mmCIF file with all atom_site columns, C-alpha atoms in Angstrom:
data_model
loop_
_atom_site.group_PDB
_atom_site.id
_atom_site.type_symbol
_atom_site.label_atom_id
_atom_site.label_alt_id
_atom_site.label_comp_id
_atom_site.label_asym_id
_atom_site.label_entity_id
_atom_site.label_seq_id
_atom_site.pdbx_PDB_ins_code
_atom_site.Cartn_x
_atom_site.Cartn_y
_atom_site.Cartn_z
_atom_site.occupancy
_atom_site.B_iso_or_equiv
_atom_site.pdbx_formal_charge
_atom_site.auth_seq_id
_atom_site.auth_comp_id
_atom_site.auth_asym_id
_atom_site.auth_atom_id
_atom_site.pdbx_PDB_model_num
ATOM 1   C CA . LEU W 1 1   ? -29.816 27.461  1.959   1.00 62.00 ? 243 LEU W CA 1
ATOM 2   C CA . GLY W 1 2   ? -33.478 26.753  2.310   1.00 72.00 ? 244 GLY W CA 1
ATOM 3   C CA . ASN W 1 3   ? -35.873 23.996  3.195   1.00 74.00 ? 245 ASN W CA 1
ATOM 4   C CA . TRP W 1 4   ? -36.784 20.745  1.444   1.00 72.00 ? 246 TRP W CA 1
ATOM 5   C CA . ALA W 1 5   ? -39.409 22.384  -0.759  1.00 72.00 ? 247 ALA W CA 1
ATOM 6   C CA . ASP W 1 6   ? -36.817 24.912  -1.954  1.00 74.00 ? 248 ASP W CA 1
ATOM 7   C CA . PHE W 1 7   ? -34.436 22.086  -2.820  1.00 72.00 ? 249 PHE W CA 1
ATOM 8   C CA . VAL W 1 8   ? -37.085 20.126  -4.722  1.00 72.00 ? 250 VAL W CA 1
ATOM 9   C CA . SER W 1 9   ? -38.093 23.244  -6.646  1.00 77.00 ? 251 SER W CA 1
ATOM 10  C CA . TRP W 1 10  ? -34.472 23.973  -7.514  1.00 75.00 ? 252 TRP W CA 1
ATOM 11  C CA . ARG W 1 11  ? -33.841 20.368  -8.545  1.00 76.00 ? 253 ARG W CA 1
ATOM 12  C CA . GLU W 1 12  ? -36.884 20.326  -10.832 1.00 77.00 ? 254 GLU W CA 1
ATOM 13  C CA . SER W 1 13  ? -35.809 23.571  -12.465 1.00 78.00 ? 255 SER W CA 1
ATOM 14  C CA . GLN W 1 14  ? -32.315 22.146  -13.015 1.00 75.00 ? 256 GLN W CA 1
ATOM 15  C CA . ALA W 1 15  ? -33.718 19.014  -14.597 1.00 73.00 ? 257 ALA W CA 1
ATOM 16  C CA . GLY W 1 16  ? -36.054 20.987  -16.833 1.00 66.00 ? 258 GLY W CA 1
ATOM 17  C CA . LEU W 1 17  ? -39.043 19.492  -15.093 1.00 52.00 ? 259 LEU W CA 1
ATOM 18  C CA . ALA W 1 18  ? -40.469 22.772  -13.890 1.00 45.00 ? 260 ALA W CA 1
ATOM 19  C CA . LYS W 1 19  ? -43.996 23.251  -15.155 1.00 51.00 ? 261 LYS W CA 1
ATOM 20  C CA . PRO W 1 20  ? -44.218 25.877  -17.878 1.00 50.00 ? 262 PRO W CA 1
ATOM 21  C CA . GLN W 1 21  ? -46.200 28.872  -16.847 1.00 51.00 ? 263 GLN W CA 1
ATOM 22  C CA . ALA W 1 22  ? -49.156 30.043  -18.918 1.00 50.00 ? 264 ALA W CA 1
ATOM 23  C CA . ARG W 1 23  ? -48.391 32.894  -21.252 1.00 49.00 ? 265 ARG W CA 1
ATOM 24  C CA . PRO W 1 24  ? -50.628 35.921  -21.081 1.00 51.00 ? 266 PRO W CA 1
ATOM 25  C CA . GLY W 1 25  ? -52.913 36.311  -24.076 1.00 51.00 ? 267 GLY W CA 1
ATOM 26  C CA . LYS W 1 26  ? -52.945 32.615  -24.921 1.00 49.00 ? 268 LYS W CA 1
ATOM 27  C CA . GLU W 1 27  ? -55.692 30.346  -23.791 1.00 50.00 ? 269 GLU W CA 1
ATOM 28  C CA . ASN W 1 28  ? -54.857 27.038  -22.238 1.00 50.00 ? 270 ASN W CA 1
ATOM 29  C CA . LYS W 1 29  ? -57.151 24.720  -24.143 1.00 52.00 ? 271 LYS W CA 1
ATOM 30  C CA . LYS W 1 30  ? -57.672 21.192  -22.993 1.00 52.00 ? 272 LYS W CA 1
ATOM 31  C CA . PRO W 1 31  ? -57.129 18.562  -25.640 1.00 52.00 ? 273 PRO W CA 1
ATOM 32  C CA . ALA W 1 32  ? -60.336 17.127  -27.036 1.00 53.00 ? 274 ALA W CA 1
ATOM 33  C CA . SER W 1 33  ? -61.580 14.097  -25.174 1.00 52.00 ? 275 SER W CA 1
ATOM 34  C CA . ARG W 1 34  ? -62.148 10.716  -26.818 1.00 53.00 ? 276 ARG W CA 1
ATOM 35  C CA . LYS W 1 35  ? -65.888 11.329  -26.875 1.00 54.00 ? 277 LYS W CA 1
ATOM 36  C CA . GLU W 1 36  ? -65.506 14.623  -28.719 1.00 53.00 ? 278 GLU W CA 1
ATOM 37  C CA . THR W 1 37  ? -63.106 13.321  -31.377 1.00 54.00 ? 279 THR W CA 1
ATOM 38  C CA . GLY W 1 38  ? -64.309 9.750   -31.650 1.00 54.00 ? 280 GLY W CA 1
ATOM 39  C CA . LYS W 1 39  ? -60.663 8.643   -31.664 1.00 54.00 ? 281 LYS W CA 1
ATOM 40  C CA . LYS W 1 40  ? -58.691 6.741   -29.124 1.00 56.00 ? 282 LYS W CA 1
ATOM 41  C CA . THR W 1 41  ? -55.873 8.790   -27.746 1.00 55.00 ? 283 THR W CA 1
ATOM 42  C CA . GLY W 1 42  ? -52.662 7.297   -26.489 1.00 52.00 ? 284 GLY W CA 1
ATOM 43  C CA . PRO W 1 43  ? -51.702 3.730   -25.788 1.00 55.00 ? 285 PRO W CA 1
ATOM 44  C CA . LYS W 1 44  ? -53.770 1.398   -23.686 1.00 56.00 ? 286 LYS W CA 1
ATOM 45  C CA . PRO W 1 45  ? -53.041 1.573   -19.988 1.00 54.00 ? 287 PRO W CA 1
ATOM 46  C CA . SER W 1 46  ? -50.491 -1.040  -19.109 1.00 54.00 ? 288 SER W CA 1
ATOM 47  C CA . LYS W 1 47  ? -49.406 -2.761  -15.954 1.00 59.00 ? 289 LYS W CA 1
ATOM 48  C CA . GLN W 1 48  ? -46.120 -0.924  -16.139 1.00 63.00 ? 290 GLN W CA 1
ATOM 49  C CA . LYS W 1 49  ? -47.216 2.029   -13.998 1.00 82.00 ? 291 LYS W CA 1
ATOM 50  C CA . PRO W 1 50  ? -48.278 -0.121  -11.032 1.00 83.00 ? 292 PRO W CA 1
ATOM 51  C CA . GLN W 1 51  ? -45.047 -2.085  -11.492 1.00 84.00 ? 293 GLN W CA 1
ATOM 52  C CA . GLN W 1 52  ? -43.035 1.139   -11.493 1.00 84.00 ? 294 GLN W CA 1
ATOM 53  C CA . ALA W 1 53  ? -44.831 2.311   -8.367  1.00 84.00 ? 295 ALA W CA 1
ATOM 54  C CA . ARG W 1 54  ? -44.164 -1.033  -6.682  1.00 87.00 ? 296 ARG W CA 1
ATOM 55  C CA . THR W 1 55  ? -40.497 -0.904  -7.680  1.00 86.00 ? 297 THR W CA 1
ATOM 56  C CA . ALA W 1 56  ? -40.186 2.644   -6.350  1.00 86.00 ? 298 ALA W CA 1
ATOM 57  C CA . ARG W 1 57  ? -41.863 1.648   -3.087  1.00 88.00 ? 299 ARG W CA 1
ATOM 58  C CA . LEU W 1 58  ? -39.561 -1.361  -2.684  1.00 88.00 ? 300 LEU W CA 1
ATOM 59  C CA . ARG W 1 59  ? -36.517 0.825   -3.436  1.00 87.00 ? 301 ARG W CA 1
ATOM 60  C CA . GLU W 1 60  ? -37.673 3.329   -0.816  1.00 88.00 ? 302 GLU W CA 1
ATOM 61  C CA . GLU W 1 61  ? -38.143 0.552   1.762   1.00 90.00 ? 303 GLU W CA 1
ATOM 62  C CA . GLU W 1 62  ? -34.670 -0.811  1.003   1.00 90.00 ? 304 GLU W CA 1
ATOM 63  C CA . THR W 1 63  ? -33.227 2.694   1.292   1.00 89.00 ? 305 THR W CA 1
ATOM 64  C CA . ASN W 1 64  ? -34.883 3.172   4.691   1.00 91.00 ? 306 ASN W CA 1
ATOM 65  C CA . ARG W 1 65  ? -33.573 -0.211  5.907   1.00 93.00 ? 307 ARG W CA 1
ATOM 66  C CA . THR W 1 66  ? -30.089 0.715   4.713   1.00 91.00 ? 308 THR W CA 1
ATOM 67  C CA . PHE W 1 67  ? -30.260 4.069   6.515   1.00 90.00 ? 309 PHE W CA 1
ATOM 68  C CA . ALA W 1 68  ? -31.290 2.250   9.708   1.00 92.00 ? 310 ALA W CA 1
ATOM 69  C CA . GLU W 1 69  ? -28.437 -0.256  9.372   1.00 93.00 ? 311 GLU W CA 1
ATOM 70  C CA . ILE W 1 70  ? -25.961 2.577   8.833   1.00 92.00 ? 312 ILE W CA 1
ATOM 71  C CA . GLU W 1 71  ? -27.191 4.320   11.977  1.00 93.00 ? 313 GLU W CA 1
ATOM 72  C CA . ASP W 1 72  ? -26.855 1.085   13.972  1.00 94.00 ? 314 ASP W CA 1
ATOM 73  C CA . LYS W 1 73  ? -23.310 0.451   12.698  1.00 94.00 ? 315 LYS W CA 1
ATOM 74  C CA . GLU W 1 74  ? -22.280 4.044   13.398  1.00 94.00 ? 316 GLU W CA 1
ATOM 75  C CA . ALA W 1 75  ? -23.638 3.823   16.943  1.00 94.00 ? 317 ALA W CA 1
ATOM 76  C CA . GLU W 1 76  ? -21.791 0.561   17.576  1.00 95.00 ? 318 GLU W CA 1
ATOM 77  C CA . ILE W 1 77  ? -18.577 2.007   16.124  1.00 94.00 ? 319 ILE W CA 1
ATOM 78  C CA . ALA W 1 78  ? -18.899 5.048   18.385  1.00 95.00 ? 320 ALA W CA 1
ATOM 79  C CA . ALA W 1 79  ? -19.390 2.787   21.430  1.00 95.00 ? 321 ALA W CA 1
ATOM 80  C CA . LEU W 1 80  ? -16.327 0.738   20.503  1.00 95.00 ? 322 LEU W CA 1
ATOM 81  C CA . GLU W 1 81  ? -14.262 3.884   19.968  1.00 95.00 ? 323 GLU W CA 1
ATOM 82  C CA . ARG W 1 82  ? -15.266 5.141   23.423  1.00 95.00 ? 324 ARG W CA 1
ATOM 83  C CA . ARG W 1 83  ? -14.236 1.783   24.821  1.00 94.00 ? 325 ARG W CA 1
ATOM 84  C CA . MET W 1 84  ? -10.957 1.901   22.892  1.00 94.00 ? 326 MET W CA 1
ATOM 85  C CA . SER W 1 85  ? -10.181 5.320   24.356  1.00 95.00 ? 327 SER W CA 1
ATOM 86  C CA . LYS W 1 86  ? -10.003 3.850   27.881  1.00 94.00 ? 328 LYS W CA 1
ATOM 87  C CA . PRO W 1 87  ? -6.556  2.670   29.012  1.00 93.00 ? 329 PRO W CA 1
ATOM 88  C CA . GLU W 1 88  ? -7.897  -0.340  30.945  1.00 94.00 ? 330 GLU W CA 1
ATOM 89  C CA . LEU W 1 89  ? -8.840  -2.042  27.649  1.00 92.00 ? 331 LEU W CA 1
ATOM 90  C CA . TYR W 1 90  ? -5.173  -2.295  26.737  1.00 92.00 ? 332 TYR W CA 1
ATOM 91  C CA . GLN W 1 91  ? -4.312  -4.199  29.919  1.00 95.00 ? 333 GLN W CA 1
ATOM 92  C CA . ASN W 1 92  ? -6.030  -7.268  28.473  1.00 93.00 ? 334 ASN W CA 1
ATOM 93  C CA . VAL W 1 93  ? -4.403  -7.967  25.088  1.00 94.00 ? 335 VAL W CA 1
ATOM 94  C CA . GLU W 1 94  ? -6.986  -10.556 24.059  1.00 95.00 ? 336 GLU W CA 1
ATOM 95  C CA . LYS W 1 95  ? -9.876  -8.161  24.761  1.00 94.00 ? 337 LYS W CA 1
ATOM 96  C CA . MET W 1 96  ? -8.082  -5.364  22.889  1.00 94.00 ? 338 MET W CA 1
ATOM 97  C CA . ARG W 1 97  ? -7.636  -7.578  19.810  1.00 96.00 ? 339 ARG W CA 1
ATOM 98  C CA . GLU W 1 98  ? -11.282 -8.624  19.960  1.00 96.00 ? 340 GLU W CA 1
ATOM 99  C CA . VAL W 1 99  ? -12.506 -5.020  20.150  1.00 95.00 ? 341 VAL W CA 1
ATOM 100 C CA . SER W 1 100 ? -10.109 -3.910  17.396  1.00 95.00 ? 342 SER W CA 1
ATOM 101 C CA . ALA W 1 101 ? -11.218 -6.742  15.101  1.00 96.00 ? 343 ALA W CA 1
ATOM 102 C CA . ARG W 1 102 ? -14.885 -5.887  15.665  1.00 96.00 ? 344 ARG W CA 1
ATOM 103 C CA . HIS W 1 103 ? -14.121 -2.216  14.980  1.00 96.00 ? 345 HIS W CA 1
ATOM 104 C CA . ARG W 1 104 ? -12.445 -3.088  11.651  1.00 96.00 ? 346 ARG W CA 1
ATOM 105 C CA . GLN W 1 105 ? -15.341 -5.377  10.719  1.00 96.00 ? 347 GLN W CA 1
ATOM 106 C CA . LEU W 1 106 ? -17.909 -2.666  11.455  1.00 96.00 ? 348 LEU W CA 1
ATOM 107 C CA . LYS W 1 107 ? -15.942 -0.103  9.428   1.00 95.00 ? 349 LYS W CA 1
ATOM 108 C CA . GLN W 1 108 ? -15.953 -2.482  6.437   1.00 96.00 ? 350 GLN W CA 1
ATOM 109 C CA . GLU W 1 109 ? -19.679 -3.154  6.819   1.00 95.00 ? 351 GLU W CA 1
ATOM 110 C CA . LEU W 1 110 ? -20.327 0.574   7.071   1.00 94.00 ? 352 LEU W CA 1
ATOM 111 C CA . ALA W 1 111 ? -18.370 1.209   3.851   1.00 94.00 ? 353 ALA W CA 1
ATOM 112 C CA . ARG W 1 112 ? -20.394 -1.522  2.096   1.00 94.00 ? 354 ARG W CA 1
ATOM 113 C CA . LEU W 1 113 ? -23.682 -0.062  3.367   1.00 93.00 ? 355 LEU W CA 1
ATOM 114 C CA . ASN W 1 114 ? -22.709 3.434   2.224   1.00 92.00 ? 356 ASN W CA 1
ATOM 115 C CA . GLU W 1 115 ? -21.953 2.090   -1.268  1.00 92.00 ? 357 GLU W CA 1
ATOM 116 C CA . GLN W 1 116 ? -25.266 0.235   -1.257  1.00 90.00 ? 358 GLN W CA 1
ATOM 117 C CA . LEU W 1 117 ? -27.088 3.386   -0.199  1.00 88.00 ? 359 LEU W CA 1
ATOM 118 C CA . GLU W 1 118 ? -25.367 5.414   -2.892  1.00 90.00 ? 360 GLU W CA 1
ATOM 119 C CA . GLY W 1 119 ? -26.469 2.859   -5.488  1.00 88.00 ? 361 GLY W CA 1
ATOM 120 C CA . LEU W 1 120 ? -30.055 2.926   -4.224  1.00 85.00 ? 362 LEU W CA 1
ATOM 121 C CA . LEU W 1 121 ? -30.186 6.712   -4.255  1.00 85.00 ? 363 LEU W CA 1
ATOM 122 C CA . SER W 1 122 ? -28.656 7.003   -7.713  1.00 86.00 ? 364 SER W CA 1
ATOM 123 C CA . SER W 1 123 ? -30.990 4.359   -9.169  1.00 81.00 ? 365 SER W CA 1
ATOM 124 C CA . GLY W 1 124 ? -33.957 6.276   -7.754  1.00 73.00 ? 366 GLY W CA 1
ATOM 125 C CA . GLU W 1 125 ? -32.933 9.399   -9.659  1.00 67.00 ? 367 GLU W CA 1
ATOM 126 C CA . ALA W 1 126 ? -32.615 7.628   -13.012 1.00 51.00 ? 368 ALA W CA 1
#
C-alpha cells in the first residue's frame, strides 16, 4: 500500500531505472564539455525526441478518451441493468428484447474498449 509516488518509485526500482546514489569518498565529476575537449560529443540532436514526445502525448490523449468511453458505457450498462431489474419491463416483450439487445451490444463494446485500453497502456510501457 502507498500512494502514487510510492508506486512510481517501486516501479523504477524494479525496472532498474532508479538513479544510482553517489558513493562516499568518490567525487562526481561532470564530463568535460565540448569547449574543454574540442571534440563533439554524442550524435547530433534529431527530430526523434520531439516525435517521441508527440507520440506519447497522442497515446495519452487516446488513453484518456478510451477511459471516458469506458465510463460512459459502464454508466449506460448500469442504467439498463436497473431498468432490467424492474418487472414492468417484462410486460412488453418488444421493449424487453430491445433493452436486452442494447445491453449485449454495450457489453461487447465495453470488452473491445477494455482491450484497446490494455493495448494503449502496454504500448506506453514499452
